PDB file of C-alpha atoms in Angstrom:
ATOM      1  CA  MET A   1     114.788 115.469 175.323  1.00 53.00           C
ATOM      2  CA  SER A   2     115.958 117.282 172.228  1.00 69.00           C
ATOM      3  CA  VAL A   3     115.343 116.615 168.553  1.00 73.00           C
ATOM      4  CA  ASN A   4     117.326 117.820 165.571  1.00 81.00           C
ATOM      5  CA  VAL A   5     115.722 119.273 162.482  1.00 86.00           C
ATOM      6  CA  ALA A   6     117.527 118.550 159.229  1.00 88.00           C
ATOM      7  CA  LEU A   7     119.129 121.143 156.982  1.00 90.00           C
ATOM      8  CA  LEU A   8     118.998 120.905 153.207  1.00 90.00           C
ATOM      9  CA  GLY A   9     122.041 118.856 152.229  1.00 91.00           C
ATOM     10  CA  ALA A  10     121.891 116.741 155.410  1.00 93.00           C
ATOM     11  CA  PRO A  11     122.838 113.084 154.904  1.00 95.00           C
ATOM     12  CA  CYS A  12     120.414 110.182 154.786  1.00 94.00           C
ATOM     13  CA  GLU A  13     120.799 106.471 154.159  1.00 94.00           C
ATOM     14  CA  ALA A  14     118.714 103.500 153.067  1.00 92.00           C
ATOM     15  CA  ASP A  15     119.357  99.917 154.125  1.00 91.00           C
ATOM     16  CA  GLY A  16     118.413  96.537 152.705  1.00 88.00           C
ATOM     17  CA  HIS A  17     120.833  96.592 149.757  1.00 90.00           C
ATOM     18  CA  PRO A  18     123.437  93.973 148.760  1.00 90.00           C
ATOM     19  CA  SER A  19     126.466  94.135 151.048  1.00 90.00           C
ATOM     20  CA  GLU A  20     128.748  93.700 148.015  1.00 92.00           C
ATOM     21  CA  CYS A  21     127.488  96.961 146.527  1.00 89.00           C
ATOM     22  CA  SER A  22     126.093  99.930 148.383  1.00 83.00           C
ATOM     23  CA  GLU A  23     124.911  99.007 151.877  1.00 86.00           C
ATOM     24  CA  PRO A  24     123.645 101.285 153.109  1.00 92.00           C
ATOM     25  CA  ALA A  25     122.921 103.510 150.109  1.00 92.00           C
ATOM     26  CA  THR A  26     123.691 107.123 150.939  1.00 94.00           C
ATOM     27  CA  GLY A  27     121.827 110.252 149.893  1.00 94.00           C
ATOM     28  CA  THR A  28     121.049 113.836 150.856  1.00 95.00           C
ATOM     29  CA  ILE A  29     118.060 115.995 151.716  1.00 93.00           C
ATOM     30  CA  GLU A  30     117.273 118.112 148.637  1.00 91.00           C
ATOM     31  CA  SER A  31     114.865 120.920 147.839  1.00 84.00           C
ATOM     32  CA  THR A  32     112.091 120.380 145.331  1.00 80.00           C
ATOM     33  CA  ASP A  33     110.556 123.867 145.631  1.00 78.00           C
ATOM     34  CA  ASP A  34     111.695 127.470 145.959  1.00 72.00           C
ATOM     35  CA  ALA A  35     109.480 128.109 149.001  1.00 67.00           C
ATOM     36  CA  LEU A  36     112.082 127.138 151.576  1.00 75.00           C
ATOM     37  CA  LEU A  37     111.689 127.411 155.327  1.00 82.00           C
ATOM     38  CA  SER A  38     114.660 129.100 156.994  1.00 83.00           C
ATOM     39  CA  ILE A  39     115.694 129.862 160.550  1.00 79.00           C
ATOM     40  CA  GLU A  40     118.241 132.622 161.107  1.00 78.00           C
ATOM     41  CA  GLY A  41     119.142 132.420 157.418  1.00 81.00           C
ATOM     42  CA  THR A  42     119.639 128.636 157.392  1.00 81.00           C
ATOM     43  CA  ASP A  43     117.478 126.549 155.044  1.00 86.00           C
ATOM     44  CA  VAL A  44     115.588 123.783 156.819  1.00 87.00           C
ATOM     45  CA  ALA A  45     114.207 120.647 155.195  1.00 87.00           C
ATOM     46  CA  SER A  46     110.448 121.188 155.147  1.00 85.00           C
ATOM     47  CA  HIS A  47     108.126 118.282 154.393  1.00 83.00           C
ATOM     48  CA  ASP A  48     106.509 120.436 151.717  1.00 80.00           C
ATOM     49  CA  THR A  49     109.733 121.358 149.947  1.00 83.00           C
ATOM     50  CA  ALA A  50     112.355 118.660 150.427  1.00 86.00           C
ATOM     51  CA  VAL A  51     112.913 114.952 149.877  1.00 89.00           C
ATOM     52  CA  GLN A  52     115.532 112.315 150.594  1.00 92.00           C
ATOM     53  CA  HIS A  53     117.418 111.893 147.296  1.00 94.00           C
ATOM     54  CA  PHE A  54     119.345 108.664 146.702  1.00 93.00           C
ATOM     55  CA  PRO A  55     121.447 108.578 143.526  1.00 94.00           C
ATOM     56  CA  SER A  56     121.601 105.377 141.505  1.00 93.00           C
ATOM     57  CA  HIS A  57     122.475 102.360 143.668  1.00 92.00           C
ATOM     58  CA  ALA A  58     122.259  98.569 143.363  1.00 91.00           C
ATOM     59  CA  HIS A  59     119.305  96.544 144.592  1.00 90.00           C
ATOM     60  CA  ASP A  60     120.681  93.141 143.664  1.00 92.00           C
ATOM     61  CA  TYR A  61     124.007  91.358 143.208  1.00 93.00           C
ATOM     62  CA  ASP A  62     124.923  88.710 140.639  1.00 93.00           C
ATOM     63  CA  PRO A  63     128.255  86.814 140.903  1.00 94.00           C
ATOM     64  CA  ASP A  64     128.809  87.160 137.143  1.00 94.00           C
ATOM     65  CA  ASP A  65     127.496  90.685 136.560  1.00 94.00           C
ATOM     66  CA  GLY A  66     128.220  92.310 139.927  1.00 93.00           C
ATOM     67  CA  CYS A  67     125.908  95.027 141.215  1.00 93.00           C
ATOM     68  CA  ILE A  68     122.678  95.083 139.197  1.00 92.00           C
ATOM     69  CA  ALA A  69     119.114  96.433 139.325  1.00 89.00           C
ATOM     70  CA  LEU A  70     120.308 100.026 139.702  1.00 91.00           C
ATOM     71  CA  GLN A  71     117.717 102.610 140.750  1.00 88.00           C
ATOM     72  CA  SER A  72     117.611 106.194 141.958  1.00 90.00           C
ATOM     73  CA  HIS A  73     114.938 107.363 144.411  1.00 88.00           C
ATOM     74  CA  ASP A  74     113.434 110.595 145.668  1.00 91.00           C
ATOM     75  CA  LEU A  75     111.631 109.745 148.903  1.00 90.00           C
ATOM     76  CA  THR A  76     109.502 111.754 151.299  1.00 85.00           C
ATOM     77  CA  PRO A  77     109.421 110.519 154.906  1.00 82.00           C
ATOM     78  CA  ASP A  78     106.075 108.982 155.801  1.00 74.00           C
ATOM     79  CA  GLN A  79     106.039 109.420 159.570  1.00 66.00           C
ATOM     80  CA  GLU A  80     103.488 111.642 161.300  1.00 69.00           C
ATOM     81  CA  HIS A  81     105.110 115.005 161.963  1.00 67.00           C
ATOM     82  CA  LEU A  82     104.056 116.914 165.037  1.00 69.00           C
ATOM     83  CA  LEU A  83     106.862 119.484 165.109  1.00 81.00           C
ATOM     84  CA  THR A  84     106.202 122.663 163.166  1.00 80.00           C
ATOM     85  CA  ILE A  85     108.232 125.844 162.815  1.00 79.00           C
ATOM     86  CA  ASN A  86     106.383 128.930 161.628  1.00 76.00           C
ATOM     87  CA  GLY A  87     103.473 126.644 160.742  1.00 79.00           C
ATOM     88  CA  ALA A  88     105.521 124.359 158.469  1.00 80.00           C
ATOM     89  CA  SER A  89     106.161 120.702 159.263  1.00 83.00           C
ATOM     90  CA  VAL A  90     109.889 119.994 159.291  1.00 85.00           C
ATOM     91  CA  MET A  91     111.987 116.914 158.676  1.00 86.00           C
ATOM     92  CA  LEU A  92     113.581 115.536 161.823  1.00 86.00           C
ATOM     93  CA  VAL A  93     116.778 113.535 162.056  1.00 87.00           C
ATOM     94  CA  GLU A  94     115.692 109.861 162.031  1.00 86.00           C
ATOM     95  CA  ASP A  95     112.529 110.618 159.998  1.00 88.00           C
ATOM     96  CA  SER A  96     112.111 107.537 157.858  1.00 88.00           C
ATOM     97  CA  THR A  97     110.281 105.877 155.006  1.00 89.00           C
ATOM     98  CA  THR A  98     110.691 102.675 152.979  1.00 88.00           C
ATOM     99  CA  ASP A  99     113.092 102.348 150.050  1.00 83.00           C
ATOM    100  CA  PRO A 100     110.823 100.878 147.341  1.00 81.00           C
ATOM    101  CA  GLY A 101     113.651  98.988 145.664  1.00 77.00           C
ATOM    102  CA  SER A 102     115.059  97.225 148.707  1.00 83.00           C
ATOM    103  CA  GLY A 103     112.182  97.281 151.165  1.00 86.00           C
ATOM    104  CA  GLY A 104     114.651  98.615 153.725  1.00 88.00           C
ATOM    105  CA  THR A 105     114.323 101.722 155.839  1.00 90.00           C
ATOM    106  CA  ALA A 106     115.477 105.087 154.493  1.00 91.00           C
ATOM    107  CA  GLU A 107     116.168 107.679 157.186  1.00 91.00           C
ATOM    108  CA  ILE A 108     117.791 111.041 157.796  1.00 91.00           C
ATOM    109  CA  THR A 109     120.967 110.354 159.766  1.00 91.00           C
ATOM    110  CA  ASP A 110     122.290 113.816 160.662  1.00 90.00           C
ATOM    111  CA  ASP A 111     121.046 117.393 160.955  1.00 86.00           C
ATOM    112  CA  GLY A 112     123.571 118.714 158.446  1.00 85.00           C
ATOM    113  CA  GLY A 113     125.907 120.315 160.960  1.00 80.00           C
ATOM    114  CA  ASN A 114     124.122 123.361 162.328  1.00 72.00           C
ATOM    115  CA  GLU A 115     123.574 123.275 166.083  1.00 69.00           C
ATOM    116  CA  ILE A 116     121.222 126.303 166.122  1.00 66.00           C
ATOM    117  CA  LEU A 117     118.531 124.051 164.727  1.00 67.00           C
ATOM    118  CA  THR A 118     118.315 121.761 167.742  1.00 65.00           C
ATOM    119  CA  VAL A 119     114.849 122.004 169.293  1.00 62.00           C
ATOM    120  CA  GLU A 120     114.650 121.369 173.050  1.00 62.00           C
TER     121      GLU A 120
END
């Protein structure tokens, strides 16, 4: 079995939003600190330095007003992380948490496109 670790800039998505608006809401893994973990020069999303960032998206729909209750979120996955690289816990593809606005699941959906970061 292999798992993929996520690069900074990798895509993520959150479900549970109105289908008329932004379902699922899309975001990216972003750095929140300069102390980045890197492998062979590629920045990896560390649990200490990166979050799932979701720009403003609708959490409700009104027939008269359209998409309403807009919110932006910065979320850190809340799963237990057993994989470490150089002593740092890393974000794995499919790491998830709960979107506080929708109650849906927010998860990393792709590793960001670098195959050298697949861990066997």
